[in-house]
Coordinates of C-alpha atoms and ligand atoms in Angstrom, one line a residue:
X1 CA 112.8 59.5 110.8
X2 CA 115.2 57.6 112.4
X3 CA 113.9 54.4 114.8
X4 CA 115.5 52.1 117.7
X5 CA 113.9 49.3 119.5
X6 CA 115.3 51.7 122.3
X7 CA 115.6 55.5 123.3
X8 CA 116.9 56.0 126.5
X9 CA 116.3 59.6 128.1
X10 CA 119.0 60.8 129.8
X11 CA 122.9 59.3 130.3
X12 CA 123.5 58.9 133.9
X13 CA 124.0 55.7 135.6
X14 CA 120.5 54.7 135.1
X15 CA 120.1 55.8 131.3
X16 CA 124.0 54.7 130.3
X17 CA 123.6 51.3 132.3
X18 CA 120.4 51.1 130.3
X19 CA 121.5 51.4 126.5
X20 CA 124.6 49.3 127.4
X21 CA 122.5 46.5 128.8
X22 CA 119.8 46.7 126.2
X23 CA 122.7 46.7 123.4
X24 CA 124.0 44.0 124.3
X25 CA 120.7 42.4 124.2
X26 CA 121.2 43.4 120.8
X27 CA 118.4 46.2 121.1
X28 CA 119.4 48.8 118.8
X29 CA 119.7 52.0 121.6
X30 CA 120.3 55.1 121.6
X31 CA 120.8 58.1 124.2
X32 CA 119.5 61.4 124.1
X33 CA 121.5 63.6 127.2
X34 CA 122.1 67.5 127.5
X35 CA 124.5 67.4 129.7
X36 CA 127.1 70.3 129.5
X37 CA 130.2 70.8 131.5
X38 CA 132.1 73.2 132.9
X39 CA 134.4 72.9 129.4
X40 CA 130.8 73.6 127.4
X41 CA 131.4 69.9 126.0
X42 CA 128.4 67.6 126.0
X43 CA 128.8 64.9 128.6
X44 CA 128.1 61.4 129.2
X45 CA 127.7 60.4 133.0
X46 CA 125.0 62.4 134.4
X47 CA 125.0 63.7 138.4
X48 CA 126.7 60.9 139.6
X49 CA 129.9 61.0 137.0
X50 CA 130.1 64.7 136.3
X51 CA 129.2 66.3 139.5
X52 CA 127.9 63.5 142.2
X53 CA 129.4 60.2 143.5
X54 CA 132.8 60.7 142.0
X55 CA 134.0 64.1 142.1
X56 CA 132.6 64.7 145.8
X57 CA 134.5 61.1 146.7
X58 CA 137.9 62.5 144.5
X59 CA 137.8 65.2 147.1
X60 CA 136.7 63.1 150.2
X61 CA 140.3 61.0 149.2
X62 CA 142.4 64.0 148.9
X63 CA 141.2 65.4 152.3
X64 CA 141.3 62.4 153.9
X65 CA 145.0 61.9 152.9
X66 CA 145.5 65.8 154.0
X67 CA 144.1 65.1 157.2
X68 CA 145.9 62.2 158.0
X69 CA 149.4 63.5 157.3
X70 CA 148.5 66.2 159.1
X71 CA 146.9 64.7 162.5
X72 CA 147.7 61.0 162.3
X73 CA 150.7 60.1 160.6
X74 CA 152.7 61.4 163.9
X75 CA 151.2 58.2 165.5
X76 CA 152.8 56.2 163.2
X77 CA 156.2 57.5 164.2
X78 CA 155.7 59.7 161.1
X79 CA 157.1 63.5 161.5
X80 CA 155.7 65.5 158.1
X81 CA 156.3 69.0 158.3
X82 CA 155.2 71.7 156.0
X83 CA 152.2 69.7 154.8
X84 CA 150.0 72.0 152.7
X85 CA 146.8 71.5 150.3
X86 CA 146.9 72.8 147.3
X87 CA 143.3 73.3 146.4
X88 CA 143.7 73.5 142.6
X89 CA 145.9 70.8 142.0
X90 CA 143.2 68.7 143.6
X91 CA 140.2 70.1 142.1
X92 CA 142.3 69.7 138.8
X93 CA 142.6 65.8 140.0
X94 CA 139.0 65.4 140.4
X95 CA 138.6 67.4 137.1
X96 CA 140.9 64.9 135.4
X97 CA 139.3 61.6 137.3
X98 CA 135.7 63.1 135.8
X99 CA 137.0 63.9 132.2
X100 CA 138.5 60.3 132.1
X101 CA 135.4 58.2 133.5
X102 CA 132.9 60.2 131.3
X103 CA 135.3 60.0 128.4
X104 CA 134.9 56.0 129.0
X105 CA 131.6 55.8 128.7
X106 CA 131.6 57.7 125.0
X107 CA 133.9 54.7 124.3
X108 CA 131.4 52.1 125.9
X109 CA 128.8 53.9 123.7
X110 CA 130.8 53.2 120.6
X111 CA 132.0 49.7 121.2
X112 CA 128.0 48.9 122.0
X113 CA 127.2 50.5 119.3
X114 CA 125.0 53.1 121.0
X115 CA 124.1 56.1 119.9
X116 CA 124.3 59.1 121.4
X117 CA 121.6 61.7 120.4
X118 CA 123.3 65.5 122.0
X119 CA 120.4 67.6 123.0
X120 CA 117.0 68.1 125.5
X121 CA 114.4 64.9 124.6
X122 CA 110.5 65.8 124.9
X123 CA 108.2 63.1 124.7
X124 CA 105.8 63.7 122.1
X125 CA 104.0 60.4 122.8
X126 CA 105.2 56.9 123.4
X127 CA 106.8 56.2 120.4
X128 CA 108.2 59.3 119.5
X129 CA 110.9 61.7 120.8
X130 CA 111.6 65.3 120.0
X131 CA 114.9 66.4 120.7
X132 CA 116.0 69.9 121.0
X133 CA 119.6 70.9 120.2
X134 CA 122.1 72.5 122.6
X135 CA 122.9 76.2 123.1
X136 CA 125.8 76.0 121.3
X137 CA 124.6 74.4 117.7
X138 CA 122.6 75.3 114.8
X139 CA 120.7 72.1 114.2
X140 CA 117.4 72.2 114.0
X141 CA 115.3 70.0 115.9
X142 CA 114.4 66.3 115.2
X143 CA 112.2 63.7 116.1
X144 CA 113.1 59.9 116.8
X145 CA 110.9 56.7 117.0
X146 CA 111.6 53.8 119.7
X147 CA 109.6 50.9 120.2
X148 CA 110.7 52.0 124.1
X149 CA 111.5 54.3 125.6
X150 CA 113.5 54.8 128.9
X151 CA 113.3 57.7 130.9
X152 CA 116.3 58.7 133.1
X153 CA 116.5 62.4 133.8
X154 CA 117.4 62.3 137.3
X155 CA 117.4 64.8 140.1
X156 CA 118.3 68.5 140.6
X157 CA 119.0 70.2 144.6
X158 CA 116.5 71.2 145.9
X159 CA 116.1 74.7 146.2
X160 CA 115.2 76.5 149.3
X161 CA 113.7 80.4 149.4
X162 CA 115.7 81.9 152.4
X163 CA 119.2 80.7 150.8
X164 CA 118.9 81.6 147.4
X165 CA 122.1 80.2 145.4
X166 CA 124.0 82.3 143.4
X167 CA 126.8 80.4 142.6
X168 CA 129.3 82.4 144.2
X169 CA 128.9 82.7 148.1
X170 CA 125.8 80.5 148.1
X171 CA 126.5 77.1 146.1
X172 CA 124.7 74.2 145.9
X173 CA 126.6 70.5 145.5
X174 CA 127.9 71.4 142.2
X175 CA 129.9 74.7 143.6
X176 CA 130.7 73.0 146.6
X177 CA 132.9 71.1 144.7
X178 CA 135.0 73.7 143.0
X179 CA 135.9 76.1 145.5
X180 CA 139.2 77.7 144.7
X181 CA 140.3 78.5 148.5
X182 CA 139.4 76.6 151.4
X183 CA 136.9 78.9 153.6
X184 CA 137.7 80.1 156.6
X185 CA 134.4 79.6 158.2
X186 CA 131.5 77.4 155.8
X187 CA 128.3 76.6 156.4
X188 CA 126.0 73.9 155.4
X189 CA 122.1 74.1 155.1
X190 CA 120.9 70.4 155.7
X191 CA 123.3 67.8 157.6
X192 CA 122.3 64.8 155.0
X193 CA 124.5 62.9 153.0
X194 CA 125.8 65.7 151.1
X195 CA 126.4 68.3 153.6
X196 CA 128.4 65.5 155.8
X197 CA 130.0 64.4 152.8
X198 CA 131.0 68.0 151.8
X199 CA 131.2 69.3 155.3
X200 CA 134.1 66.8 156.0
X201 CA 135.9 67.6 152.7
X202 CA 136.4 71.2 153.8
X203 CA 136.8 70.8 157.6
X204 CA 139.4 68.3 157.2
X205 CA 141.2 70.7 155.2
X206 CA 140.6 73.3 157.7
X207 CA 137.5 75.1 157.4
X208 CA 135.5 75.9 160.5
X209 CA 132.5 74.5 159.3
X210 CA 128.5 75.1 160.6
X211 CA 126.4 72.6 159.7
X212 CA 122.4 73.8 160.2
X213 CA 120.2 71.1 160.5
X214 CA 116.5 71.5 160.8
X215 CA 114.9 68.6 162.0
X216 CA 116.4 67.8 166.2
X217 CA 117.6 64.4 165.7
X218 CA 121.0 63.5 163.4
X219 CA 120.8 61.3 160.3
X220 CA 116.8 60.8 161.6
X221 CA 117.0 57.7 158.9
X222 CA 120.1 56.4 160.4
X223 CA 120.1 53.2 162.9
X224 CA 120.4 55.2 166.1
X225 CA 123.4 53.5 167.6
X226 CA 125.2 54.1 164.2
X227 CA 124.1 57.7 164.0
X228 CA 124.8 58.3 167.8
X229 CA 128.0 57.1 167.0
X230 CA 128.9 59.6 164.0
X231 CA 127.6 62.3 165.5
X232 CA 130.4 62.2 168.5
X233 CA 132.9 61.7 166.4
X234 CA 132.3 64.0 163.6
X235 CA 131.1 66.6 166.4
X236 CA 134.8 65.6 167.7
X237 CA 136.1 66.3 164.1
X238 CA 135.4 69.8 164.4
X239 CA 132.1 69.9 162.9
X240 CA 129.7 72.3 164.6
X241 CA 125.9 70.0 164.1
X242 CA 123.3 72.3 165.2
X243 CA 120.2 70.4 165.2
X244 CA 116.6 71.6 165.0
X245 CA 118.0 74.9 163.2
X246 CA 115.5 75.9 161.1
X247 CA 116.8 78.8 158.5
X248 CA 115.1 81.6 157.6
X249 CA 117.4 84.3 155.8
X250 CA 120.6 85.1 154.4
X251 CA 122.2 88.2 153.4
X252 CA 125.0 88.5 150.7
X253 CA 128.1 91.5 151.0
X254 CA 131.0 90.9 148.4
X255 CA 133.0 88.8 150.6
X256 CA 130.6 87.0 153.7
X257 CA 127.0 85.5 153.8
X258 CA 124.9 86.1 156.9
X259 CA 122.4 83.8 158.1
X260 CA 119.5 84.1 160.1
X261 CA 118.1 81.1 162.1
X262 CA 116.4 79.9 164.9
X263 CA 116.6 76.6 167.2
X264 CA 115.3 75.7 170.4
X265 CA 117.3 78.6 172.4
X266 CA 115.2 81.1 169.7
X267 CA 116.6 83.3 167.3
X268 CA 120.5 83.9 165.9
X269 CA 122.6 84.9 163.4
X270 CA 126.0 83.6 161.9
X271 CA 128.5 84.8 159.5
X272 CA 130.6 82.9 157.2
X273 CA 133.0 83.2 153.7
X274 CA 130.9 80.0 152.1
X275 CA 127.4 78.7 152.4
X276 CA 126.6 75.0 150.5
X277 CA 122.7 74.5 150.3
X278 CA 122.3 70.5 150.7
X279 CA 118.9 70.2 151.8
X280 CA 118.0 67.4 149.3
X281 CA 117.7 66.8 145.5
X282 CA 114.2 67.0 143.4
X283 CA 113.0 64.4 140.4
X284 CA 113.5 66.3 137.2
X285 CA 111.0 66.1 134.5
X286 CA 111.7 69.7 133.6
X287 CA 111.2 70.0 129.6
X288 CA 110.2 66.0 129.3
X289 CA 106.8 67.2 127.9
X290 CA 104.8 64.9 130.6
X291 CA 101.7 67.0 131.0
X292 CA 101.5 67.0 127.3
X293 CA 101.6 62.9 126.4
X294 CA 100.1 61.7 129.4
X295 CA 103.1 60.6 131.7
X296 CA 101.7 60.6 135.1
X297 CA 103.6 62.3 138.1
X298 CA 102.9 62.3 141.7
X299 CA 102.3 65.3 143.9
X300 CA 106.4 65.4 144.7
X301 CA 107.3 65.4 141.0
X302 CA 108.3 61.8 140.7
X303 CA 107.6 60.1 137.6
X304 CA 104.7 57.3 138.4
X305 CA 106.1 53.7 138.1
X306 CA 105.1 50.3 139.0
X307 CA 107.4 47.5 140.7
X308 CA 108.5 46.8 137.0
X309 CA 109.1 50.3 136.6
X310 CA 106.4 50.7 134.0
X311 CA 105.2 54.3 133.9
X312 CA 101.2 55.3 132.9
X313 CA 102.5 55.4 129.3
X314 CA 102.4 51.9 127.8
X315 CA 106.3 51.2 126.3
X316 CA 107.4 53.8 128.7
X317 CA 109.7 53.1 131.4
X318 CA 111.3 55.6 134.2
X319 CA 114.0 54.4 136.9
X320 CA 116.6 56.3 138.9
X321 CA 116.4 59.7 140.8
X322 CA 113.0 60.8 138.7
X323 CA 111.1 57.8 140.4
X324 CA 110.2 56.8 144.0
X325 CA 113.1 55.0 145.8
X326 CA 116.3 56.1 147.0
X327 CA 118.2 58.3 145.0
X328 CA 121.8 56.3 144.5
X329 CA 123.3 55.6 141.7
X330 CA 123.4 51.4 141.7
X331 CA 119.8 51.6 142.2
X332 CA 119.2 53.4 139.3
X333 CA 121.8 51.3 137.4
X334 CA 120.1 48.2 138.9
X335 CA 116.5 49.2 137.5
X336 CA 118.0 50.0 134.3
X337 CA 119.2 46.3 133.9
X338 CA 116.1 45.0 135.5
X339 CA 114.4 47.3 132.5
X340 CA 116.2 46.6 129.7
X341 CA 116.3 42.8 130.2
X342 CA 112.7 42.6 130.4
X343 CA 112.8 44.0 127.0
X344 CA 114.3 41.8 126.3
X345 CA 112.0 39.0 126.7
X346 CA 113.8 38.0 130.2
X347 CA 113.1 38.4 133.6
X348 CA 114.5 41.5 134.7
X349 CA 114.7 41.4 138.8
X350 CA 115.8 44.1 141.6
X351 CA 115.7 43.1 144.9
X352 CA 115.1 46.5 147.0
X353 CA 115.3 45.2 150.4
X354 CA 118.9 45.0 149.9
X355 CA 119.9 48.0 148.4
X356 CA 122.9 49.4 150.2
X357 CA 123.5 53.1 151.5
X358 CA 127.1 54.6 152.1
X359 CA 128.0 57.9 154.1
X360 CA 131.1 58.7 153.0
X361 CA 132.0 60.3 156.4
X362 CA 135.1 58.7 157.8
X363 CA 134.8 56.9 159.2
X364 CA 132.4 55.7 157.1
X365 CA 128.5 54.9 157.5
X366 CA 127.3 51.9 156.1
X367 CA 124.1 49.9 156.0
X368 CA 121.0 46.9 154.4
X369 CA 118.1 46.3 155.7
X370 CA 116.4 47.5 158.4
X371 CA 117.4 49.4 161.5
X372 CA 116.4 47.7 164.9
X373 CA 113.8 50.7 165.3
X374 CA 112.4 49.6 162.1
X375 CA 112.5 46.2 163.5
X376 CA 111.0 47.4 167.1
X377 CA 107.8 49.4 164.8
X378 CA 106.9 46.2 162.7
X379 CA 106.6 44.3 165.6
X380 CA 109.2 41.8 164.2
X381 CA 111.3 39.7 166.9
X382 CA 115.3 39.7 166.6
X383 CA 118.5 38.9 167.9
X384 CA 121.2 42.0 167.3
X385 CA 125.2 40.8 166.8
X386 CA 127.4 43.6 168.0
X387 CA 131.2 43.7 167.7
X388 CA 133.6 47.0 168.0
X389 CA 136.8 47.5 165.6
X390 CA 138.3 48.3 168.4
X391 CA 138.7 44.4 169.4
X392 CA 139.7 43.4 165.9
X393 CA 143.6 43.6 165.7
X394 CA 143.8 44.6 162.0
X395 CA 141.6 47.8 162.8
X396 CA 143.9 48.6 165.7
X397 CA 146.7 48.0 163.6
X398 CA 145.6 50.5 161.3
X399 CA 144.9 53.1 163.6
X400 CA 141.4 53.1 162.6
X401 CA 139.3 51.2 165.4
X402 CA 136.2 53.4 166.1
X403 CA 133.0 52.1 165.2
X404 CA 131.1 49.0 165.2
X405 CA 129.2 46.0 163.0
X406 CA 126.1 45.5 163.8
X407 CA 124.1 42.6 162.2
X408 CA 120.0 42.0 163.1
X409 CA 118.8 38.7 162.6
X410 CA 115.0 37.4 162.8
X411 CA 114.6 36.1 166.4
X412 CA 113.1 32.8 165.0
X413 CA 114.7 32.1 161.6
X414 CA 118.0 33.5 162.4
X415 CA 118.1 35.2 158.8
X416 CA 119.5 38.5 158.5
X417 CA 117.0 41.9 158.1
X418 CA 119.8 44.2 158.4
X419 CA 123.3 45.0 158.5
X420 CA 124.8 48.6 159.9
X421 CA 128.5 49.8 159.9
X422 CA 130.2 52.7 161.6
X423 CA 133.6 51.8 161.1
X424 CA 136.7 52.0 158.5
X425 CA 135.7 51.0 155.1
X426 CA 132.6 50.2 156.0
X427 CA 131.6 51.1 152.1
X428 CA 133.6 48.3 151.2
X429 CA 132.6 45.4 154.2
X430 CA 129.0 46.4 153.6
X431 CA 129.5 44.1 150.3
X432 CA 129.3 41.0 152.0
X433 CA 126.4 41.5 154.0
X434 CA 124.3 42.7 151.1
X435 CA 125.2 39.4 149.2
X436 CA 124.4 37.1 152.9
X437 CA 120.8 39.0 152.3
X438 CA 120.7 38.9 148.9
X439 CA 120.9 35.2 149.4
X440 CA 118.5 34.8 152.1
X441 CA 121.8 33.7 154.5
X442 CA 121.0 33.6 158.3
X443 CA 123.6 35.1 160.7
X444 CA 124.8 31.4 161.2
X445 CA 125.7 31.2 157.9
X446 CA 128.3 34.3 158.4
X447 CA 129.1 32.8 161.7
X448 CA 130.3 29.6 159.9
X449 CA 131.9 31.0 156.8
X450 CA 135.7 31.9 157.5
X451 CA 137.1 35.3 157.1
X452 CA 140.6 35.8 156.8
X453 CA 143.3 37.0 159.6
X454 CA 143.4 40.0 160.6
X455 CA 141.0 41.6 158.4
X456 CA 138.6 44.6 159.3
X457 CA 135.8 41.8 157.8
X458 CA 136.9 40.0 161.2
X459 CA 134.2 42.2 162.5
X460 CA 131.1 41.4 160.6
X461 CA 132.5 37.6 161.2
X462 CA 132.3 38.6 165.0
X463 CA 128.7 40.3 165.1
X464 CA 127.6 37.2 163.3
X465 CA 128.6 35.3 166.1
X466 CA 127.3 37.5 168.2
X467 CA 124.0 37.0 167.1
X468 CA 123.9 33.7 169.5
X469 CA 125.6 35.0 171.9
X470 CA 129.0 33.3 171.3
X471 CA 131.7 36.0 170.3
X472 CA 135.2 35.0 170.9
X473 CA 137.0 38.3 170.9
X474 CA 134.9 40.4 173.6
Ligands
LIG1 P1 121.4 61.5 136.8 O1 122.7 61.0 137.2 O2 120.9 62.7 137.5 O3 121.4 61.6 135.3 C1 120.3 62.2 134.6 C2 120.8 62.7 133.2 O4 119.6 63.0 132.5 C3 121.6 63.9 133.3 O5 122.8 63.7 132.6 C4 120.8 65.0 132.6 O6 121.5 65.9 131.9 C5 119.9 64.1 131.7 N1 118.7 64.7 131.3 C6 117.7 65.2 132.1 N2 116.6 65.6 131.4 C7 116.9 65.4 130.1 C8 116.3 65.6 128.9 N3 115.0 66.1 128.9 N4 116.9 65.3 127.7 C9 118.1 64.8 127.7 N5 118.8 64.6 128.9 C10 118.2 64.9 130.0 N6 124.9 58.2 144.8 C11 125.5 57.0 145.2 O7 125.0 55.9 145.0 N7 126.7 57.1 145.8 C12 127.4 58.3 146.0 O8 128.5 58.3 146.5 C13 126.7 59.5 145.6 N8 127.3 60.7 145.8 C14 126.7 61.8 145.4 C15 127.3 63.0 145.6 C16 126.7 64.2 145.2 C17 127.3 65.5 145.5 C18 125.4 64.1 144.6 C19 124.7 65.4 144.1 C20 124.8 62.9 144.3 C21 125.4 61.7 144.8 N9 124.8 60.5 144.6 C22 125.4 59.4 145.0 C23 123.5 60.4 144.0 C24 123.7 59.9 142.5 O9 124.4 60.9 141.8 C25 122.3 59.8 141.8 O10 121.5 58.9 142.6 C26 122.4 59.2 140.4 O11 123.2 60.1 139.6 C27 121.1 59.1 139.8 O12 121.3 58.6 138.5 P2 120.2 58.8 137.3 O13 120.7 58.1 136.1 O14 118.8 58.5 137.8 O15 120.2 60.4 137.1
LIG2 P1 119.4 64.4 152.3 O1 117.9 64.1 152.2 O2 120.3 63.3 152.5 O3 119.6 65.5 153.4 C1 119.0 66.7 153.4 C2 119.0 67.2 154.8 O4 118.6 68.5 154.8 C3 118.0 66.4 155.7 O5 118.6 66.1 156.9 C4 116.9 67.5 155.9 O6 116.2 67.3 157.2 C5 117.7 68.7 155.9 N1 116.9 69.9 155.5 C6 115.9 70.0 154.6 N2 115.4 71.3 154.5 C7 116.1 72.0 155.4 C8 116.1 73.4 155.8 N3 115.3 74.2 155.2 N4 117.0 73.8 156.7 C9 117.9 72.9 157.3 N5 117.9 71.6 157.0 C10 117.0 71.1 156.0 O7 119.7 65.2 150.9 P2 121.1 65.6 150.4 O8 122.2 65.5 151.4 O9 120.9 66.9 149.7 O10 121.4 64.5 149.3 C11 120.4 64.3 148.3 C12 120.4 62.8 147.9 O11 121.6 62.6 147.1 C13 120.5 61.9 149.1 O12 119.3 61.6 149.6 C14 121.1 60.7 148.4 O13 120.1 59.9 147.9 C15 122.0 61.2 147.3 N6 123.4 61.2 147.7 C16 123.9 60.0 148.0 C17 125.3 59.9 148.5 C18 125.8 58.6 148.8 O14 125.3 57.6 148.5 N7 126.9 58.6 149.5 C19 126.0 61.1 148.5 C20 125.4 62.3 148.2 C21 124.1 62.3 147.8

């Protein structure tokens, strides 16, 4: 039987992050993953890689280009005529982007000399690993030991009863991403990260698009001002939020999907070509054999962890999607260093107060920390640094000046307990203000640092200041 220090379940950003780290630590690692794709190749890369973060953002780039030849270059001075999408040339692009990037992490597996075990791991207990082979193989099935072992088997959507997917008018995240048309009228179940996401990829390329919401308020999670915000402008966009929706049928023909709701106003119906079911992803443990060795799970199906990421089983880690936190893919990363470091005799360390979130609306919705009605339930003082793009000149420049920085600072200390963004590249400016917390910085500390002329970071520079009060531009 063959044995590593460690065996690391599962090859998304958690699980590959893992085995690189722990190689390098000179752990010997390997990865068991199941991942098919739509070529019926194993795959590295997990949700995020193969059908999450990068293939939805391939398409969120095309669109947004689409859209702005279309409805914004003419500002510029810019006449484009004839402008048309081409939606299999771009879902070929994203193919080709997702092909390349998983592709790199076989070679990342072979220049850390990890190894990459192709098949379904069950924990038999925890030291040893049975792993099934795919559909496609003959091989029987073996077992491995591990000294540890790392489980990162991620999420699945969730499913929902009255919108049953069937992979051809009812899709889930994966089919949303491959539709070979763009509908002419689409509806989303669930206006979260995905269906906004998704929902903007196919309205800016012309769908009418329906997004069904079922609790009343938008992006309930959201700092209100920033969610206030996005709502206008994508309701301006041409999305059509209906809030407090709650769904409770659909009906398939060959070519339409009907769907029965009801809101405030009572009961209604809608019709459309597409419907995407984004109403939240589940942990998976399907398969992992947890009732059988003793893994603990909690009532929601997350695998049980401490703040080390120790699970009930001693030697047995979980991080990522399958435990409590939120499910993004440089958290789960992050734990996996955190993990594989301590294994390493050193002291792993993930600091989730500052873990960042990105809608990847546009513009974009960005934030750390707390929101001020976070703030306003803990009872905790602050002073709240507000500054528009629309009075920095590079924003206006661009053409791009909705939004705001906001930045929340402890009334007393002055250090920063949050940061929110509406605003362009706001995925990209949220950088420096998870690096001011990461650090402990106080809003002075950004108010005194300089930021460059013009830059859209002019903002967060100006909120800073705003904090006491002493903003030069408004
Ligand atoms: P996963 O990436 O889900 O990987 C788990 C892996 O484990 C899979 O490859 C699976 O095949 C394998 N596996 C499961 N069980 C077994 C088993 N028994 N044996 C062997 N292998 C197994 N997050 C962001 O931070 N930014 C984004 O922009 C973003 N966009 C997203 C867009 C979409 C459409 C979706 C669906 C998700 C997005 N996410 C995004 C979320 C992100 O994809 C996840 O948070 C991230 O992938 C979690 O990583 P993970 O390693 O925990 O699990
Ligand atoms: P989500 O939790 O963000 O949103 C789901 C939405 O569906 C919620 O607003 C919820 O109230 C609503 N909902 C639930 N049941 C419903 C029902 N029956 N009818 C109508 N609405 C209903 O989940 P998601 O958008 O599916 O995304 C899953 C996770 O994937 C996210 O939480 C996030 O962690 C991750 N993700 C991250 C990114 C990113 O970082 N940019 C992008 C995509 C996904």
């Amino acid at each position: 039987m063959k044995k590593y220090d460690v065996v690391v379940i599962g090859a998304g950003p958690g699980g590959y992050v893992t085995a690189i780290r722990c190689a390098q630590l000179g752990l010997t690692t390997a990865v068991v993953e199941s991942w098919i794709n739509d070529e019926e190749q194993p795959a590295l890369g997990g949700t995020c890689l193969n059908v999450g973060c990068i293939p939805s953002k391939a398409l969120l780039d095309s669109s947004h280009h689409f859209h702005h030849i279309k409805h914004e270059a003419g500002e510029h001075g810019i006449t484009v005529s004839g402008a048309a999408i081409d939606v299999n040339k771009m879902v070929a692009r994203k193919a080709k982007i997702v092909k390349e990037l998983t592709q790199g992490i076989s070679g990342l597996f072979k220049k850390n000399k990890i190894d990459w075990l192709k098949g379904r791991a069950r924990i038999i207990n925890n030291k040893e690993i049975e792993i099934s082979p795919q559909h496609e193989t003959h091989d029987e099935k073996t077992i491995v030991e591990a000294n540890s072992i790392v489980i990162a088997t991620g999420s699945v959507p969730t499913k929902i009863p009255p919108a049953t997917v069937d992979d051809k008018l009812i899709v889930d995240s994966t089919g949303a991403l491959k539709f070979n048309e763009v509908p002419r009228r689409l509806g989303v179940i669930g206006a979260g990260v995905i269906g906004l996401e998704l929902g903007s990829v196919w309205n800016r390329l012309g769908s009418e698009v329906i997004v069904l919401e079922a609790l009343p308020d938008f992006l309930a999670l959201v700092d209100r001002q920033a969610a206030k915000q996005a709502e206008k402008v994508l309701r301006k966009q041409g999305m059509d939020i209906r809030l407090g929706a709650k769904v409770t049928g659909t009906g398939c023909n060959n070519r339409e999907v009907t769907i029965n709701f009801e809101d405030t106003e009572g009961k209604k119906q809608i019709t459309v070509d597409r419907l995407i079911v984004a109403v939240g992803r589940a942990p998976n443990t399907s398969g992992l054999g947890a009732d059988d060795c003793g893994l603990e799970i909690d009532k929601r199906g997350f695998i049980i962890v401490d703040d080390q990421c120790q699970t009930s089983l001693e030697n047995v880690y979980a991080i990522g999607d399958v435990v409590r936190g939120p499910m993004l893919a440089h958290k789960a990363s992050e734990e996996g260093v955190a993990v594989a470091e301590r294994l390493a005799g050193k002291p792993g360390h993930i600091n989730f107060d500052t873990i960042p979130w990105v809608i990847y609306t546009w513009p974009e919705i960005a934030w750390v920390g707390k929101t001020e009605e976070q703030l306003k339930a803990d009872g905790i003082e602050y002073r709240a640094g507000n500054f528009p793009f629309m009075a920095t000149g590079r924003a206006k420049a661009m053409g791009e000046a909705t939004g705001f920085v906001k930045i929340l600072a402890d009334a007393i200390t002055d250090r920063i307990l949050g940061v929110h963004i509406f605003g362009p590249s706001a995925s990209e400016l949220i950088a420096e203000a998870v690096l001011a917390m990461e650090f402990d910085a106080s809003a002075e500390d950004i108010a005194r640092t300089i930021h460059a002329h013009p830059t859209l970071s002019e903002a967060m520079h100006e909120a800073a200041l705003g904090v006491d009060g002493r903003t030069i531009h408004m």
